[in-house]
Amino acid sequence: GENVEQHPSTLSVQEGDSAVIKCTYSDSASNYFPWYKQELGKGPQLIIDIRSNVGEKKDQRIAVTLNKTAKHFSLHITETQPEDSAVYFCAASTNSGGYQKVTFGTGTKLQVIP
Amino acid sequence: DVKVTQSSRYLVKRTGEKVFLECVQDMDHENMFWYRQDPGLGLRLIYFSYDVKMKEKGDIPEGYSVSREKKERFSLILESASTNQTSMYLCASSLGGGGYTFGSGTRLTVV
């Protein structure tokens, strides 16, 4: 089955700096890669996603890149703010038996220091 | 605003009790999921459902069952709660192959 590895597990950055979180996946058939942000006491929230026919997608201060050949994708947050502090999860989604099977990474705890 | 609502934020149950965790979504999504979240292990899929009265085992179904009698409601059942089922439980729903909408979670403690 699919295996998703996520690094780093924790990340501290100064406010205003950039943060990068990286994920690798094992199943070349994976075709959809969402990113989720989980704030304390809340469920994960979808913040950006990318499909396998696209190499990069940007939404204001966040962007995601996908390298299908190397089977890795990354989340980039620029001009970080304290409210970006949260746990971020990557995921890879594969068609399996007629439905989408999603495998999550183990999460990155991002701390933005004011 | 679209919503996935989990009936309880915190639950404390005794070992051996039968526990019901309820989840309701108001988006008319066909797909619903139950995950448990543990530190260092990320999100692990317990059960999912792609239609009413349909259910499929996820990666860690042992000790759990589910019920989906109506499209909007997906219930997770712990047949006989054990201390190793102490965890955060997250319900999610989705439409087709898109991203998930998660509930706020239920933190279950089994004593």
PDB file of C-alpha atoms in Angstrom:
ATOM      1  CA  GLY A   1       0.000   0.000   0.000  1.00  0.00           C
ATOM      2  CA  GLU A   2       0.841   3.672  -0.060  1.00  0.00           C
ATOM      3  CA  ASN A   3       3.376   5.041   2.410  1.00  0.00           C
ATOM      4  CA  VAL A   4       3.712   8.772   3.076  1.00  0.00           C
ATOM      5  CA  GLU A   5       6.688  10.157   4.973  1.00  0.00           C
ATOM      6  CA  GLN A   6       6.691  13.719   6.257  1.00  0.00           C
ATOM      7  CA  HIS A   7       9.612  15.850   7.491  1.00  0.00           C
ATOM      8  CA  PRO A   8      10.419  17.549   9.720  1.00  0.00           C
ATOM      9  CA  SER A   9       8.244  16.512  12.656  1.00  0.00           C
ATOM     10  CA  THR A  10       8.777  19.905  14.300  1.00  0.00           C
ATOM     11  CA  LEU A  11       9.774  23.240  12.805  1.00  0.00           C
ATOM     12  CA  SER A  12      10.422  26.599  14.460  1.00  0.00           C
ATOM     13  CA  VAL A  13      10.778  29.760  12.404  1.00  0.00           C
ATOM     14  CA  GLN A  14      10.939  33.459  13.149  1.00  0.00           C
ATOM     15  CA  GLU A  15       7.943  35.524  12.170  1.00  0.00           C
ATOM     16  CA  GLY A  16       8.362  36.728   8.596  1.00  0.00           C
ATOM     17  CA  ASP A  17      10.614  33.850   7.557  1.00  0.00           C
ATOM     18  CA  SER A  18       9.580  31.027   5.229  1.00  0.00           C
ATOM     19  CA  ALA A  19       8.697  27.485   6.262  1.00  0.00           C
ATOM     20  CA  VAL A  20       8.972  24.376   4.112  1.00  0.00           C
ATOM     21  CA  ILE A  21       7.493  20.964   4.884  1.00  0.00           C
ATOM     22  CA  LYS A  22       8.357  17.985   2.711  1.00  0.00           C
ATOM     23  CA  CYS A  23       6.575  14.713   2.000  1.00  0.00           C
ATOM     24  CA  THR A  24       7.428  11.664  -0.046  1.00  0.00           C
ATOM     25  CA  TYR A  25       5.070   8.967  -1.245  1.00  0.00           C
ATOM     26  CA  SER A  26       5.594   5.457  -2.552  1.00  0.00           C
ATOM     27  CA  ASP A  27       2.694   4.699  -4.906  1.00  0.00           C
ATOM     28  CA  SER A  28       3.221   6.200  -8.354  1.00  0.00           C
ATOM     29  CA  ALA A  29      -0.546   5.864  -8.968  1.00  0.00           C
ATOM     30  CA  SER A  30      -1.311   8.544  -6.340  1.00  0.00           C
ATOM     31  CA  ASN A  31      -2.988  11.433  -8.105  1.00  0.00           C
ATOM     32  CA  TYR A  32      -4.220  13.900  -5.486  1.00  0.00           C
ATOM     33  CA  PHE A  33      -2.200  15.549  -2.723  1.00  0.00           C
ATOM     34  CA  PRO A  34      -4.012  17.678  -0.111  1.00  0.00           C
ATOM     35  CA  TRP A  35      -2.501  19.567   2.815  1.00  0.00           C
ATOM     36  CA  TYR A  36      -4.304  20.077   6.112  1.00  0.00           C
ATOM     37  CA  LYS A  37      -3.741  22.500   8.983  1.00  0.00           C
ATOM     38  CA  GLN A  38      -4.805  21.490  12.470  1.00  0.00           C
ATOM     39  CA  GLU A  39      -5.015  24.169  15.128  1.00  0.00           C
ATOM     40  CA  LEU A  40      -5.119  23.288  18.790  1.00  0.00           C
ATOM     41  CA  GLY A  41      -8.437  21.736  19.791  1.00  0.00           C
ATOM     42  CA  LYS A  42      -9.768  21.610  16.240  1.00  0.00           C
ATOM     43  CA  GLY A  43     -10.035  19.107  13.436  1.00  0.00           C
ATOM     44  CA  PRO A  44      -7.710  19.333  10.421  1.00  0.00           C
ATOM     45  CA  GLN A  45      -8.730  21.868   7.783  1.00  0.00           C
ATOM     46  CA  LEU A  46      -7.910  21.602   4.077  1.00  0.00           C
ATOM     47  CA  ILE A  47      -5.683  24.553   3.122  1.00  0.00           C
ATOM     48  CA  ILE A  48      -4.404  23.675  -0.342  1.00  0.00           C
ATOM     49  CA  ASP A  49      -4.282  20.706  -2.682  1.00  0.00           C
ATOM     50  CA  ILE A  50      -2.656  19.691  -5.940  1.00  0.00           C
ATOM     51  CA  ARG A  51      -3.431  17.077  -8.546  1.00  0.00           C
ATOM     52  CA  SER A  52      -0.893  14.989 -10.386  1.00  0.00           C
ATOM     53  CA  ASN A  53      -1.253  16.873 -13.662  1.00  0.00           C
ATOM     54  CA  VAL A  54      -0.007  20.099 -12.057  1.00  0.00           C
ATOM     55  CA  GLY A  55       3.512  20.898 -10.836  1.00  0.00           C
ATOM     56  CA  GLU A  56       2.819  23.881  -8.622  1.00  0.00           C
ATOM     57  CA  LYS A  57      -0.107  25.696  -7.066  1.00  0.00           C
ATOM     58  CA  LYS A  58      -0.169  28.912  -5.081  1.00  0.00           C
ATOM     59  CA  ASP A  59      -2.737  30.572  -2.837  1.00  0.00           C
ATOM     60  CA  GLN A  60      -1.574  33.843  -1.297  1.00  0.00           C
ATOM     61  CA  ARG A  61       1.237  32.975   1.141  1.00  0.00           C
ATOM     62  CA  ILE A  62       1.076  29.226   0.702  1.00  0.00           C
ATOM     63  CA  ALA A  63       2.217  27.131  -2.237  1.00  0.00           C
ATOM     64  CA  VAL A  64       2.583  23.453  -2.977  1.00  0.00           C
ATOM     65  CA  THR A  65       4.979  21.835  -5.425  1.00  0.00           C
ATOM     66  CA  LEU A  66       4.849  18.309  -6.794  1.00  0.00           C
ATOM     67  CA  ASN A  67       7.643  16.275  -8.366  1.00  0.00           C
ATOM     68  CA  LYS A  68       6.047  13.101  -9.734  1.00  0.00           C
ATOM     69  CA  THR A  69       9.329  11.625 -10.906  1.00  0.00           C
ATOM     70  CA  ALA A  70      10.885  11.834  -7.476  1.00  0.00           C
ATOM     71  CA  LYS A  71       7.539  11.168  -5.744  1.00  0.00           C
ATOM     72  CA  HIS A  72       7.749  14.097  -3.418  1.00  0.00           C
ATOM     73  CA  PHE A  73       5.690  17.189  -2.719  1.00  0.00           C
ATOM     74  CA  SER A  74       6.236  20.178  -0.478  1.00  0.00           C
ATOM     75  CA  LEU A  75       4.322  22.911   1.298  1.00  0.00           C
ATOM     76  CA  HIS A  76       5.841  26.395   1.314  1.00  0.00           C
ATOM     77  CA  ILE A  77       4.614  29.144   3.618  1.00  0.00           C
ATOM     78  CA  THR A  78       6.103  32.589   3.059  1.00  0.00           C
ATOM     79  CA  GLU A  79       6.075  35.587   5.413  1.00  0.00           C
ATOM     80  CA  THR A  80       5.014  33.402   8.309  1.00  0.00           C
ATOM     81  CA  GLN A  81       2.753  34.839  10.992  1.00  0.00           C
ATOM     82  CA  PRO A  82       2.003  33.610  14.542  1.00  0.00           C
ATOM     83  CA  GLU A  83      -1.398  32.362  13.374  1.00  0.00           C
ATOM     84  CA  ASP A  84       0.392  29.927  11.068  1.00  0.00           C
ATOM     85  CA  SER A  85       1.457  27.987  14.170  1.00  0.00           C
ATOM     86  CA  ALA A  86      -0.303  24.620  13.947  1.00  0.00           C
ATOM     87  CA  VAL A  87       0.222  20.992  12.976  1.00  0.00           C
ATOM     88  CA  TYR A  88       0.327  20.418   9.225  1.00  0.00           C
ATOM     89  CA  PHE A  89      -0.473  17.094   7.557  1.00  0.00           C
ATOM     90  CA  CYS A  90       0.261  16.052   3.995  1.00  0.00           C
ATOM     91  CA  ALA A  91      -1.676  13.258   2.300  1.00  0.00           C
ATOM     92  CA  ALA A  92      -1.604  11.211  -0.882  1.00  0.00           C
ATOM     93  CA  SER A  93      -4.716   9.828  -2.523  1.00  0.00           C
ATOM     94  CA  THR A  94      -4.913   6.809  -4.831  1.00  0.00           C
ATOM     95  CA  ASN A  95      -7.728   5.139  -6.719  1.00  0.00           C
ATOM     96  CA  SER A  96      -8.220   1.752  -5.099  1.00  0.00           C
ATOM     97  CA  GLY A  97     -11.003  -0.650  -5.968  1.00  0.00           C
ATOM     98  CA  GLY A  98     -13.226   2.112  -7.331  1.00  0.00           C
ATOM     99  CA  TYR A  99     -12.767   4.546  -4.475  1.00  0.00           C
ATOM    100  CA  GLN A 100     -10.114   7.003  -3.310  1.00  0.00           C
ATOM    101  CA  LYS A 101      -7.786   5.777  -0.580  1.00  0.00           C
ATOM    102  CA  VAL A 102      -6.038   8.543   1.352  1.00  0.00           C
ATOM    103  CA  THR A 103      -2.839   8.055   3.323  1.00  0.00           C
ATOM    104  CA  PHE A 104      -1.693  10.792   5.704  1.00  0.00           C
ATOM    105  CA  GLY A 105       1.775  11.789   6.814  1.00  0.00           C
ATOM    106  CA  THR A 106       2.539  11.874  10.524  1.00  0.00           C
ATOM    107  CA  GLY A 107       2.374  15.654  10.794  1.00  0.00           C
ATOM    108  CA  THR A 108       4.684  18.649  11.285  1.00  0.00           C
ATOM    109  CA  LYS A 109       4.273  20.918  14.279  1.00  0.00           C
ATOM    110  CA  LEU A 110       5.104  24.443  13.088  1.00  0.00           C
ATOM    111  CA  GLN A 111       5.893  27.127  15.635  1.00  0.00           C
ATOM    112  CA  VAL A 112       6.202  30.721  14.444  1.00  0.00           C
ATOM    113  CA  ILE A 113       8.118  32.805  16.965  1.00  0.00           C
ATOM    114  CA  PRO A 114       6.997  36.456  17.150  1.00  0.00           C
TER     115      PRO A 114
ATOM    116  CA  ASP B   1     -20.700  27.227   6.120  1.00  0.00           C
ATOM    117  CA  VAL B   2     -20.353  23.494   5.555  1.00  0.00           C
ATOM    118  CA  LYS B   3     -20.114  21.414   8.668  1.00  0.00           C
ATOM    119  CA  VAL B   4     -19.220  18.078  10.126  1.00  0.00           C
ATOM    120  CA  THR B   5     -20.517  17.857  13.671  1.00  0.00           C
ATOM    121  CA  GLN B   6     -19.331  15.346  16.225  1.00  0.00           C
ATOM    122  CA  SER B   7     -21.720  14.970  19.117  1.00  0.00           C
ATOM    123  CA  SER B   8     -19.185  15.057  21.951  1.00  0.00           C
ATOM    124  CA  ARG B   9     -15.899  16.909  22.418  1.00  0.00           C
ATOM    125  CA  TYR B  10     -14.834  14.881  25.465  1.00  0.00           C
ATOM    126  CA  LEU B  11     -15.952  11.477  26.697  1.00  0.00           C
ATOM    127  CA  VAL B  12     -14.844   9.343  29.623  1.00  0.00           C
ATOM    128  CA  LYS B  13     -15.957   5.719  29.577  1.00  0.00           C
ATOM    129  CA  ARG B  14     -15.219   2.630  31.613  1.00  0.00           C
ATOM    130  CA  THR B  15     -13.466  -0.464  30.298  1.00  0.00           C
ATOM    131  CA  GLY B  16     -15.972  -2.877  28.778  1.00  0.00           C
ATOM    132  CA  GLU B  17     -18.634  -0.256  28.049  1.00  0.00           C
ATOM    133  CA  LYS B  18     -20.224  -0.007  24.621  1.00  0.00           C
ATOM    134  CA  VAL B  19     -19.464   3.455  23.240  1.00  0.00           C
ATOM    135  CA  PHE B  20     -21.192   5.329  20.429  1.00  0.00           C
ATOM    136  CA  LEU B  21     -19.534   8.252  18.654  1.00  0.00           C
ATOM    137  CA  GLU B  22     -21.895  10.180  16.410  1.00  0.00           C
ATOM    138  CA  CYS B  23     -21.068  12.257  13.348  1.00  0.00           C
ATOM    139  CA  VAL B  24     -23.422  14.318  11.191  1.00  0.00           C
ATOM    140  CA  GLN B  25     -22.619  16.270   8.013  1.00  0.00           C
ATOM    141  CA  ASP B  26     -24.807  18.822   6.274  1.00  0.00           C
ATOM    142  CA  MET B  27     -23.107  18.875   2.855  1.00  0.00           C
ATOM    143  CA  ASP B  28     -24.893  15.933   1.214  1.00  0.00           C
ATOM    144  CA  HIS B  29     -21.518  14.184   0.901  1.00  0.00           C
ATOM    145  CA  GLU B  30     -21.593  10.527  -0.052  1.00  0.00           C
ATOM    146  CA  ASN B  31     -18.287   9.639   1.575  1.00  0.00           C
ATOM    147  CA  MET B  32     -17.729   9.537   5.326  1.00  0.00           C
ATOM    148  CA  PHE B  33     -14.748   8.401   7.350  1.00  0.00           C
ATOM    149  CA  TRP B  34     -13.640   7.692  10.910  1.00  0.00           C
ATOM    150  CA  TYR B  35     -10.010   8.233  11.892  1.00  0.00           C
ATOM    151  CA  ARG B  36      -8.166   8.039  15.156  1.00  0.00           C
ATOM    152  CA  GLN B  37      -5.291  10.407  15.861  1.00  0.00           C
ATOM    153  CA  ASP B  38      -2.449   9.500  18.186  1.00  0.00           C
ATOM    154  CA  PRO B  39       0.812  11.388  18.816  1.00  0.00           C
ATOM    155  CA  GLY B  40       3.539  10.298  16.415  1.00  0.00           C
ATOM    156  CA  LEU B  41       1.191   8.065  14.436  1.00  0.00           C
ATOM    157  CA  GLY B  42      -0.753  10.666  12.494  1.00  0.00           C
ATOM    158  CA  LEU B  43      -4.259   9.850  11.301  1.00  0.00           C
ATOM    159  CA  ARG B  44      -5.216   6.216  10.911  1.00  0.00           C
ATOM    160  CA  LEU B  45      -8.353   5.108   9.087  1.00  0.00           C
ATOM    161  CA  ILE B  46     -10.745   2.944  11.091  1.00  0.00           C
ATOM    162  CA  TYR B  47     -13.775   2.597   8.806  1.00  0.00           C
ATOM    163  CA  PHE B  48     -15.292   4.414   5.872  1.00  0.00           C
ATOM    164  CA  SER B  49     -18.519   4.477   3.924  1.00  0.00           C
ATOM    165  CA  TYR B  50     -19.204   5.485   0.329  1.00  0.00           C
ATOM    166  CA  ASP B  51     -22.973   5.148   0.497  1.00  0.00           C
ATOM    167  CA  VAL B  52     -25.858   4.619   2.870  1.00  0.00           C
ATOM    168  CA  LYS B  53     -25.762   1.200   4.546  1.00  0.00           C
ATOM    169  CA  MET B  54     -22.349   0.584   3.013  1.00  0.00           C
ATOM    170  CA  LYS B  55     -19.188   0.233   5.084  1.00  0.00           C
ATOM    171  CA  GLU B  56     -15.599  -0.778   4.472  1.00  0.00           C
ATOM    172  CA  LYS B  57     -12.794  -1.575   6.898  1.00  0.00           C
ATOM    173  CA  GLY B  58      -9.887   0.790   7.031  1.00  0.00           C
ATOM    174  CA  ASP B  59      -6.404   0.082   8.338  1.00  0.00           C
ATOM    175  CA  ILE B  60      -7.272  -0.473  12.019  1.00  0.00           C
ATOM    176  CA  PRO B  61     -10.869  -1.772  12.285  1.00  0.00           C
ATOM    177  CA  GLU B  62     -10.324  -4.222  15.148  1.00  0.00           C
ATOM    178  CA  GLY B  63     -12.531  -3.458  18.125  1.00  0.00           C
ATOM    179  CA  TYR B  64     -14.743  -1.062  16.180  1.00  0.00           C
ATOM    180  CA  SER B  65     -17.869  -1.198  14.066  1.00  0.00           C
ATOM    181  CA  VAL B  66     -19.875   1.461  12.227  1.00  0.00           C
ATOM    182  CA  SER B  67     -23.410   2.242  11.192  1.00  0.00           C
ATOM    183  CA  ARG B  68     -24.687   4.400   8.370  1.00  0.00           C
ATOM    184  CA  GLU B  69     -28.480   4.305   8.227  1.00  0.00           C
ATOM    185  CA  LYS B  70     -28.837   7.791   6.722  1.00  0.00           C
ATOM    186  CA  LYS B  71     -26.598   9.663   4.305  1.00  0.00           C
ATOM    187  CA  GLU B  72     -25.805  12.454   6.730  1.00  0.00           C
ATOM    188  CA  ARG B  73     -24.989  10.312   9.776  1.00  0.00           C
ATOM    189  CA  PHE B  74     -22.061   7.968  10.379  1.00  0.00           C
ATOM    190  CA  SER B  75     -21.649   6.355  13.779  1.00  0.00           C
ATOM    191  CA  LEU B  76     -18.573   4.687  15.237  1.00  0.00           C
ATOM    192  CA  ILE B  77     -19.170   1.966  17.815  1.00  0.00           C
ATOM    193  CA  LEU B  78     -16.670   0.597  20.288  1.00  0.00           C
ATOM    194  CA  GLU B  79     -18.187  -2.766  21.137  1.00  0.00           C
ATOM    195  CA  SER B  80     -16.285  -3.179  24.421  1.00  0.00           C
ATOM    196  CA  ALA B  81     -14.082  -0.207  25.200  1.00  0.00           C
ATOM    197  CA  SER B  82     -10.494  -0.859  26.228  1.00  0.00           C
ATOM    198  CA  THR B  83      -7.799   1.468  27.534  1.00  0.00           C
ATOM    199  CA  ASN B  84      -5.844   1.214  24.265  1.00  0.00           C
ATOM    200  CA  GLN B  85      -8.775   2.871  22.544  1.00  0.00           C
ATOM    201  CA  THR B  86      -8.112   6.077  24.446  1.00  0.00           C
ATOM    202  CA  SER B  87      -7.523   8.524  21.605  1.00  0.00           C
ATOM    203  CA  MET B  88      -8.768  11.482  19.573  1.00  0.00           C
ATOM    204  CA  TYR B  89     -11.432  10.359  17.083  1.00  0.00           C
ATOM    205  CA  LEU B  90     -12.023  12.402  13.948  1.00  0.00           C
ATOM    206  CA  CYS B  91     -14.940  12.114  11.559  1.00  0.00           C
ATOM    207  CA  ALA B  92     -14.656  13.440   8.007  1.00  0.00           C
ATOM    208  CA  SER B  93     -16.736  13.636   4.876  1.00  0.00           C
ATOM    209  CA  SER B  94     -15.917  14.265   1.229  1.00  0.00           C
ATOM    210  CA  LEU B  95     -17.449  14.580  -2.195  1.00  0.00           C
ATOM    211  CA  GLY B  96     -15.927  12.345  -4.843  1.00  0.00           C
ATOM    212  CA  GLY B  97     -12.131  12.509  -5.015  1.00  0.00           C
ATOM    213  CA  GLY B  98     -11.732  15.853  -3.296  1.00  0.00           C
ATOM    214  CA  GLY B  99     -10.441  16.919   0.075  1.00  0.00           C
ATOM    215  CA  TYR B 100     -12.008  16.101   3.403  1.00  0.00           C
ATOM    216  CA  THR B 101     -14.029  18.233   5.767  1.00  0.00           C
ATOM    217  CA  PHE B 102     -13.249  17.150   9.310  1.00  0.00           C
ATOM    218  CA  GLY B 103     -15.217  17.509  12.507  1.00  0.00           C
ATOM    219  CA  SER B 104     -13.639  19.010  15.621  1.00  0.00           C
ATOM    220  CA  GLY B 105     -12.922  15.601  17.089  1.00  0.00           C
ATOM    221  CA  THR B 106     -13.947  13.605  20.146  1.00  0.00           C
ATOM    222  CA  ARG B 107     -11.313  12.997  22.781  1.00  0.00           C
ATOM    223  CA  LEU B 108     -12.185   9.644  24.338  1.00  0.00           C
ATOM    224  CA  THR B 109     -10.641   8.429  27.565  1.00  0.00           C
ATOM    225  CA  VAL B 110     -11.257   4.839  28.635  1.00  0.00           C
ATOM    226  CA  VAL B 111     -10.554   4.185  32.301  1.00  0.00           C
TER     227      VAL B 111
END
